[in-house]
PDB file of C-alpha atoms in Angstrom:
ATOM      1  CA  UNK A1477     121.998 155.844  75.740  1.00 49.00           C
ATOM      2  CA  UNK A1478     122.412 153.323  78.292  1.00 45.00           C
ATOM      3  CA  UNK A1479     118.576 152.331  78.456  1.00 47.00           C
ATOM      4  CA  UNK A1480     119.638 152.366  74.769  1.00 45.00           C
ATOM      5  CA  UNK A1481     121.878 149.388  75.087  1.00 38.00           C
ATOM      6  CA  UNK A1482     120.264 147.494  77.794  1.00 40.00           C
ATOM      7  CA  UNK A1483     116.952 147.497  75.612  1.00 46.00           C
ATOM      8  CA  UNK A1484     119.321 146.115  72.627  1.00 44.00           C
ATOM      9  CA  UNK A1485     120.687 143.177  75.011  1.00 40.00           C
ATOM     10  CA  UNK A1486     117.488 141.925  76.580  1.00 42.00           C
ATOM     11  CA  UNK A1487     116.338 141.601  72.962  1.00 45.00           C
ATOM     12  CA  UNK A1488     119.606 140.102  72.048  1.00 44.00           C
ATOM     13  CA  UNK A1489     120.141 137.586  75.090  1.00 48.00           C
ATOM     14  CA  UNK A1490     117.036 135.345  74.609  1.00 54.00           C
ATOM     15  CA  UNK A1491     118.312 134.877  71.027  1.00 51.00           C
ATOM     16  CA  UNK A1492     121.786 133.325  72.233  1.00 46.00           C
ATOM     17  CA  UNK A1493     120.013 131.781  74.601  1.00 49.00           C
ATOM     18  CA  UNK A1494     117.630 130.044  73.099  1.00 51.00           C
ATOM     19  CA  UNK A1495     120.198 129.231  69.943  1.00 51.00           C
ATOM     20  CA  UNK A1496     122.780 127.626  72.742  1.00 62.00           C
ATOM     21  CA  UNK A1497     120.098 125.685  74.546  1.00 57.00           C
ATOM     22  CA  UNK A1498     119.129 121.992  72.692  1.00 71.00           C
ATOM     23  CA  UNK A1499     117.454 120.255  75.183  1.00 71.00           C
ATOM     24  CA  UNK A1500     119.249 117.515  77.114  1.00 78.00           C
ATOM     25  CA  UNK A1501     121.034 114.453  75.260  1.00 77.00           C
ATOM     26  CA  UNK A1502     120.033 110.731  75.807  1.00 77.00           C
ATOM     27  CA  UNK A1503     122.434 107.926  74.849  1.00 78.00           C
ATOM     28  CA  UNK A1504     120.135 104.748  74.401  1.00 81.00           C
ATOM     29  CA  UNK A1505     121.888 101.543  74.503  1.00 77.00           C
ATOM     30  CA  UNK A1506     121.221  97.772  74.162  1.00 74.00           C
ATOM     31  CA  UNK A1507     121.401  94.727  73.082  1.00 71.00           C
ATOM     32  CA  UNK A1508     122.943  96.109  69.957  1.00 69.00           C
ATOM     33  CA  UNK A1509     125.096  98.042  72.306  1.00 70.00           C
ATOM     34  CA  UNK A1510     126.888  95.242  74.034  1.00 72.00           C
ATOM     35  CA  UNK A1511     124.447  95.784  76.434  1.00 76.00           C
ATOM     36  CA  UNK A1512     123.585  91.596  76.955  1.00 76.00           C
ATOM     37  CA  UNK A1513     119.397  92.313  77.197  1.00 77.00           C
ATOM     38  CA  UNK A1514     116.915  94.504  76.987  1.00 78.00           C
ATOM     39  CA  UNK A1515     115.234  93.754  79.910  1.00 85.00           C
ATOM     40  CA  UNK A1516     116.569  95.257  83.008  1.00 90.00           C
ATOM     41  CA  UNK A1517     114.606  94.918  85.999  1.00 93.00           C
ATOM     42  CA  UNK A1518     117.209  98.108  88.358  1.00 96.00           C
ATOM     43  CA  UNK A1519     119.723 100.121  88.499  1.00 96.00           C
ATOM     44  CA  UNK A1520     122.114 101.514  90.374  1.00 96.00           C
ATOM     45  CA  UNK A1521     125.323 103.628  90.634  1.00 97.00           C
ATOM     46  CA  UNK A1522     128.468 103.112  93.064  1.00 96.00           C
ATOM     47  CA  UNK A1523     130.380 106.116  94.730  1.00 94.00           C
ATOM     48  CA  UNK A1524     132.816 106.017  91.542  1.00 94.00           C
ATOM     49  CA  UNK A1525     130.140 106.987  89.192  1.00 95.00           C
ATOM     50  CA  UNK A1526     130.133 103.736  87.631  1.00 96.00           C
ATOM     51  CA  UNK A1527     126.704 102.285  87.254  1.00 96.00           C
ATOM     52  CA  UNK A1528     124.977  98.999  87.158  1.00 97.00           C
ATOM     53  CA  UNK A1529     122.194  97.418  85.127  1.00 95.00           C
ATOM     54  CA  UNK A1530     120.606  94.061  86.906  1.00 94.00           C
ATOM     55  CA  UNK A1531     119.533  91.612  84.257  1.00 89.00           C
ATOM     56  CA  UNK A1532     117.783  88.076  84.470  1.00 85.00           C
ATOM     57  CA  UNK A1533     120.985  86.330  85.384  1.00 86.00           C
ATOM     58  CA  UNK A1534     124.175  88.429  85.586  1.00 92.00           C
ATOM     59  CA  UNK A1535     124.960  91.879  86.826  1.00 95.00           C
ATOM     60  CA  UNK A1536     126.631  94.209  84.267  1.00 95.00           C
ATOM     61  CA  UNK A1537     128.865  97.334  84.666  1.00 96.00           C
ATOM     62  CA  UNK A1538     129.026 100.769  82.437  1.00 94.00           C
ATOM     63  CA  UNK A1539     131.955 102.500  82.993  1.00 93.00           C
ATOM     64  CA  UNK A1540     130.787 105.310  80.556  1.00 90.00           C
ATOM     65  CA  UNK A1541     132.662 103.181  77.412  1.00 89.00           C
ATOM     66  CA  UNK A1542     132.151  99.780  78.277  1.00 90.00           C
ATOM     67  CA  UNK A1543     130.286  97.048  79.712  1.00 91.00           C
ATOM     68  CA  UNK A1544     131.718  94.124  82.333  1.00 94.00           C
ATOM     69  CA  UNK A1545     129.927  91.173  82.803  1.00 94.00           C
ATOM     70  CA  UNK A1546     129.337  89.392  86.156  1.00 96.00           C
ATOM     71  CA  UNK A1547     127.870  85.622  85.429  1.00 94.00           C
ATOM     72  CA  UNK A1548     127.180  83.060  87.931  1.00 95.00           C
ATOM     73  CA  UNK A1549     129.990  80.247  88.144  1.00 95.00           C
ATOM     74  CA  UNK A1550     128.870  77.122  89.506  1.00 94.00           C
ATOM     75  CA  UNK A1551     132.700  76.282  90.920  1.00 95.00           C
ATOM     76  CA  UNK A1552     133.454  80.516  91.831  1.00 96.00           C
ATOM     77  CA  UNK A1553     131.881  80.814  95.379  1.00 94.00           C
ATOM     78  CA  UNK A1554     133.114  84.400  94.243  1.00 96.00           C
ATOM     79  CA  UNK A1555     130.861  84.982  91.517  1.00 97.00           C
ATOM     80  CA  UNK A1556     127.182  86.116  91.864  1.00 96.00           C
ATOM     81  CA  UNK A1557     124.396  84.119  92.534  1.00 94.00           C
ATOM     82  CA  UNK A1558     122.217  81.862  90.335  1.00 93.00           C
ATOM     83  CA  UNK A1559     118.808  83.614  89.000  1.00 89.00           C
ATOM     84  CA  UNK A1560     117.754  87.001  88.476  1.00 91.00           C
ATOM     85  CA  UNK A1561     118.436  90.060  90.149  1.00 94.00           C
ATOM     86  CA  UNK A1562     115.122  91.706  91.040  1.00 94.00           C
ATOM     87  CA  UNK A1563     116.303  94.653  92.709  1.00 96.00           C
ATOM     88  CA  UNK A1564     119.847  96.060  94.201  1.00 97.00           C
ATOM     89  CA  UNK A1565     121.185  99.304  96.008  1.00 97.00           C
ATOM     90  CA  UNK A1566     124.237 100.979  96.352  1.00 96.00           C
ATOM     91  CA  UNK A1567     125.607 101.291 100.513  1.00 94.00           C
ATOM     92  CA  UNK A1568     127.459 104.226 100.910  1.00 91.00           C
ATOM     93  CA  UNK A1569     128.076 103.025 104.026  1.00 91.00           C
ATOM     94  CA  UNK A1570     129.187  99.786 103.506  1.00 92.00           C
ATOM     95  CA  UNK A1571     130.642 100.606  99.840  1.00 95.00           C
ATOM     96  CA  UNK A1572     128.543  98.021  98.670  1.00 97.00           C
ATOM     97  CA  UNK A1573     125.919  96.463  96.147  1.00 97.00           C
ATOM     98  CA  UNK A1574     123.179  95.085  97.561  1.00 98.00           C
ATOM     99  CA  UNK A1575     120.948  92.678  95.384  1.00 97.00           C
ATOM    100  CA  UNK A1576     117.350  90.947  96.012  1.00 96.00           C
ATOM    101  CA  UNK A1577     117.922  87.632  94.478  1.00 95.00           C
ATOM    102  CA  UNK A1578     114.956  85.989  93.123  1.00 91.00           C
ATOM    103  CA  UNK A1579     116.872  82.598  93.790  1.00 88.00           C
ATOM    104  CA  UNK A1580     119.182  83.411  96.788  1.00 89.00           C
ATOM    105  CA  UNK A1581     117.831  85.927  98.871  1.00 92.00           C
ATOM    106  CA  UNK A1582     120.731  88.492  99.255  1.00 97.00           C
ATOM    107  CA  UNK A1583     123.854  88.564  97.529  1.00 97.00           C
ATOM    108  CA  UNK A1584     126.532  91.959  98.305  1.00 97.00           C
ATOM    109  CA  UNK A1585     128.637  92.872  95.265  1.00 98.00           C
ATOM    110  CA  UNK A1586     132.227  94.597  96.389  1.00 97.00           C
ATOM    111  CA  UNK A1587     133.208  97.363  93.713  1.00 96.00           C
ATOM    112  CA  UNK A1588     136.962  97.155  94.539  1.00 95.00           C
ATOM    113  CA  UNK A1589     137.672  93.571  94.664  1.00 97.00           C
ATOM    114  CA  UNK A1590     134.667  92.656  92.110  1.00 97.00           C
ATOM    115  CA  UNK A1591     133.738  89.953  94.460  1.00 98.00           C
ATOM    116  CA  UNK A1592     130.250  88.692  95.354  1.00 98.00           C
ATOM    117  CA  UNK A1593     128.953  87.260  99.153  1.00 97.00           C
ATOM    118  CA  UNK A1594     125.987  85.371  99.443  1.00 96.00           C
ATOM    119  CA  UNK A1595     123.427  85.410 102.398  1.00 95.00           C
ATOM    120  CA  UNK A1596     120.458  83.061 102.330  1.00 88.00           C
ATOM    121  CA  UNK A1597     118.322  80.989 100.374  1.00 87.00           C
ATOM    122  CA  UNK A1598     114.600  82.460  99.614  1.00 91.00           C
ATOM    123  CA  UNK A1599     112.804  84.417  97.065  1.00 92.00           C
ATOM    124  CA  UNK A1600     113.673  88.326  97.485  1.00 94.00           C
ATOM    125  CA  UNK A1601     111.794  90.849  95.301  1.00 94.00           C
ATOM    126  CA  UNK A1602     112.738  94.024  96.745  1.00 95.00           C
ATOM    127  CA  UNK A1603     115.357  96.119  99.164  1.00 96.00           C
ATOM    128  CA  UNK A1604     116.315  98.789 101.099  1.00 96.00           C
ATOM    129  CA  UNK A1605     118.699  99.866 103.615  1.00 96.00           C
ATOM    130  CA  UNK A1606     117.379 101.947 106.489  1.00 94.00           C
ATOM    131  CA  UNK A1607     119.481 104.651 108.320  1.00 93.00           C
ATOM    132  CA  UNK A1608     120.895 102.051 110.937  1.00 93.00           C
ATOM    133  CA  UNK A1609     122.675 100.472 107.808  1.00 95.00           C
ATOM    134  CA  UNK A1610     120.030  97.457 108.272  1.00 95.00           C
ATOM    135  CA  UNK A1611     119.266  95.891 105.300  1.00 96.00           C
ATOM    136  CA  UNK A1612     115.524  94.635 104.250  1.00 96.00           C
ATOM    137  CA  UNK A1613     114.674  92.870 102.002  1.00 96.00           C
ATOM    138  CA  UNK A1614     110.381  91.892 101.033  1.00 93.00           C
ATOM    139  CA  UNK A1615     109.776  88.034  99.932  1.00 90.00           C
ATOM    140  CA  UNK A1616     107.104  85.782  98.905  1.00 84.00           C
ATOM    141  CA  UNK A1617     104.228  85.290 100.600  1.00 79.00           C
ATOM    142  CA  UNK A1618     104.455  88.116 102.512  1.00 81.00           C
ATOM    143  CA  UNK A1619     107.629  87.678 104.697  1.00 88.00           C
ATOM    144  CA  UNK A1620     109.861  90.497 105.520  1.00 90.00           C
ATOM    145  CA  UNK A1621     113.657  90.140 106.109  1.00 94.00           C
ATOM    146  CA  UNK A1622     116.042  92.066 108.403  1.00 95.00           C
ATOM    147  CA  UNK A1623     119.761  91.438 107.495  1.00 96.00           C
ATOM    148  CA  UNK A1624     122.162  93.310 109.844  1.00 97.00           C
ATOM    149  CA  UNK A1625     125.565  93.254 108.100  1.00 96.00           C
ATOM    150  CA  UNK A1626     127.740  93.505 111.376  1.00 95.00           C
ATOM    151  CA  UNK A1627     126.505  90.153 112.614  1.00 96.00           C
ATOM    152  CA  UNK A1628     125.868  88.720 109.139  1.00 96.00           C
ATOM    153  CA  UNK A1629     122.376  87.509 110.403  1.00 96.00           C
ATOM    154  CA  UNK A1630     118.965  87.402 109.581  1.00 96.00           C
ATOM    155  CA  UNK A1631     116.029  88.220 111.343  1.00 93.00           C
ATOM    156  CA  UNK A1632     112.343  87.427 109.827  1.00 91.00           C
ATOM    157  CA  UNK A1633     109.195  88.670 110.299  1.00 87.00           C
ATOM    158  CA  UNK A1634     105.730  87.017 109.394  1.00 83.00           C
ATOM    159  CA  UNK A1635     103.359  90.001 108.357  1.00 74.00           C
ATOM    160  CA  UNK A1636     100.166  88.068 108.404  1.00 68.00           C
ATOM    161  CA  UNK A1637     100.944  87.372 112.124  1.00 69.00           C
ATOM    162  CA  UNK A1638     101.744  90.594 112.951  1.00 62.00           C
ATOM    163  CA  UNK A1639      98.950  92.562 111.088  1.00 59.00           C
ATOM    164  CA  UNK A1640      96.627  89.516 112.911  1.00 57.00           C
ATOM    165  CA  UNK A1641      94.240  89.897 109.604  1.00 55.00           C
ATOM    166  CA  UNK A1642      94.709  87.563 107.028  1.00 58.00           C
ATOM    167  CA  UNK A1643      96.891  88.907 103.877  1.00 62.00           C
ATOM    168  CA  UNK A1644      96.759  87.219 100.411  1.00 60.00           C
ATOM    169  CA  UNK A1645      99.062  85.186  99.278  1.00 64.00           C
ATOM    170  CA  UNK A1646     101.141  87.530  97.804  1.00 73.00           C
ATOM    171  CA  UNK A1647     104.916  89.235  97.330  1.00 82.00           C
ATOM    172  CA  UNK A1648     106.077  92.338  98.997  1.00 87.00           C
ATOM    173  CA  UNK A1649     106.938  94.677  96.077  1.00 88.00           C
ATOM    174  CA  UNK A1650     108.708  97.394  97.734  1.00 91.00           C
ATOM    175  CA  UNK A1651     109.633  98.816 101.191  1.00 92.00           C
ATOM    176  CA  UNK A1652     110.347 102.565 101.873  1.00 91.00           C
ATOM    177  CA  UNK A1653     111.597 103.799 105.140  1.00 91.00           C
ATOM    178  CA  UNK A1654     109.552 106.740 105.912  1.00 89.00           C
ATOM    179  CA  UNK A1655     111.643 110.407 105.874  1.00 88.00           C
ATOM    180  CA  UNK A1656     109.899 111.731 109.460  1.00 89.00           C
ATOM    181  CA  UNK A1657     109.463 109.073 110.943  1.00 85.00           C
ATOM    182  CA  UNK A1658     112.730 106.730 111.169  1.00 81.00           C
ATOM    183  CA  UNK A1659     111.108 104.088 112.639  1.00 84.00           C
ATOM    184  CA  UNK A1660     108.098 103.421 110.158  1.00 86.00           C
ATOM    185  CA  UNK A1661     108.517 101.139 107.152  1.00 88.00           C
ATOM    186  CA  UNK A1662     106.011 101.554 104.134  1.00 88.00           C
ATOM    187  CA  UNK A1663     105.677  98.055 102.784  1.00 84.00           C
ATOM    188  CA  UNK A1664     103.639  97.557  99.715  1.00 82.00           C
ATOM    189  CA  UNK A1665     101.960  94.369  98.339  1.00 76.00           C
ATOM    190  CA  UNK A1666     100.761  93.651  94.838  1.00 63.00           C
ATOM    191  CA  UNK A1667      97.353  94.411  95.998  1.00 58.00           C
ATOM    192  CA  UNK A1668      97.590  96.266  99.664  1.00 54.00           C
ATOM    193  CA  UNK A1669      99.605  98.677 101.428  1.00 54.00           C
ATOM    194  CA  UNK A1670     101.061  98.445 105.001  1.00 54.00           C
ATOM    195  CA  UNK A1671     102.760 100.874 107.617  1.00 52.00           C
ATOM    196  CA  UNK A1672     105.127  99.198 109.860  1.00 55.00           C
ATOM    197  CA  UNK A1673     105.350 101.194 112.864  1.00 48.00           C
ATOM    198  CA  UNK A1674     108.721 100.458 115.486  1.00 45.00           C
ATOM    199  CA  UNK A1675     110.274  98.659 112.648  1.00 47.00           C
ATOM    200  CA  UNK A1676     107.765  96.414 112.331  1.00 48.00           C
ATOM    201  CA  UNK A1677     106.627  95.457 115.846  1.00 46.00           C
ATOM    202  CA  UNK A1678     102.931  97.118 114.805  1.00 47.00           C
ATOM    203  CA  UNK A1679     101.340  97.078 111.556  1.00 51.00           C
ATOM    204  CA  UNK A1680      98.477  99.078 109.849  1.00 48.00           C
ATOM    205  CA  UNK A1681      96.808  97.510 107.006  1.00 48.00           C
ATOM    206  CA  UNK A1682      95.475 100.179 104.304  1.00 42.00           C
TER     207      UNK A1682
END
């Protein structure tokens, strides 16, 4: 009787299973949506859960009903920078947004007080924070930025000049810090790949 039964529910189980089961739901948004563009170069989510959408000249906020909009005010020091974001993070440790500016460099975004800071003036394409809490950021042609947000300063480093072989023109693209080793940086190029070994005293071109 029992192997009776148990028969009858392993037949029956895959049945409710499969009948409960739909597949996972997407919600697709834009510029119908209130969402200002379509183009939206990152992305990123804050300890709160809400998350943020970088566009080519404002930063915008889903709180899972609605979007905020955060434009660039000439006369609101306050207010985020001019220019696209290119990329940003979220600093758990500094409860934080970080953006790569295309226009000025680094700009933090504070989720409680919705206020903006801006550090430097250069091109940023892409960033990362490192487990030190030290911010870099990779610019055009091929200069890599180390922003320590304790002292508020930069420090910069010249790749071609510390690979000592000549490196095109080009932008950094993206920086990785790697998992085993905490003091290697993968930096990529649009055309080359580089590991920065002692953060980045030596470099290995690939």
């Amino acid at each position: 009787m029992i192997k009776k039964v148990l028969t009858s529910l392993l037949l029956v189980l895959p049945g409710l299973l499969s009948a409960q089961w739909r597949g996972p739901r997407f919600d697709v948004f834009n510029a119908k949506d209130d969402l200002p563009s379509n183009y939206i170069w990152s992305i990123c989510q804050d300890s709160t859960g809400f998350i943020y959408f970088a566009l080519n000249d404002q930063l915008v906020r889903y709180d899972g009903r609605t979007f905020k909009d955060y434009f660039h005010h000439p006369n609101d020091p306050a207010s985020i920078g001019p220019g696209q974001v290119n990329k940003m993070i979220y600093s758990s440790r500094a409860g934080k947004i970080w953006m790569a500016m295309r226009r000025e460099g680094l700009n933090a975004f504070n989720p409680v007080t919705e206020k903006f800071q801006h550090f430097g003036a250069f091109v940023a394409n892409c960033i990362t924070e490192d487990t030190n809490g030290q911010i870099w950021l990779g610019g055009t042609p091929s200069i890599l930025y180390r922003f320590d947000p304790a002292t508020e300063k930069f420090t910069t480093f010249h790749l071609a000049d510390s690979i000592g072989v000549p490196i095109p023109n080009t932008s950094i693209t993206a920086i990785v810090q790697d998992r085993n080793e905490a003091n290697t940086l993968w930096i990529s190029y649009l055309d080359l790949l580089s590991e920065s070994g002692s953060i980045p005293e030596h470099l290995v071109q690939f």
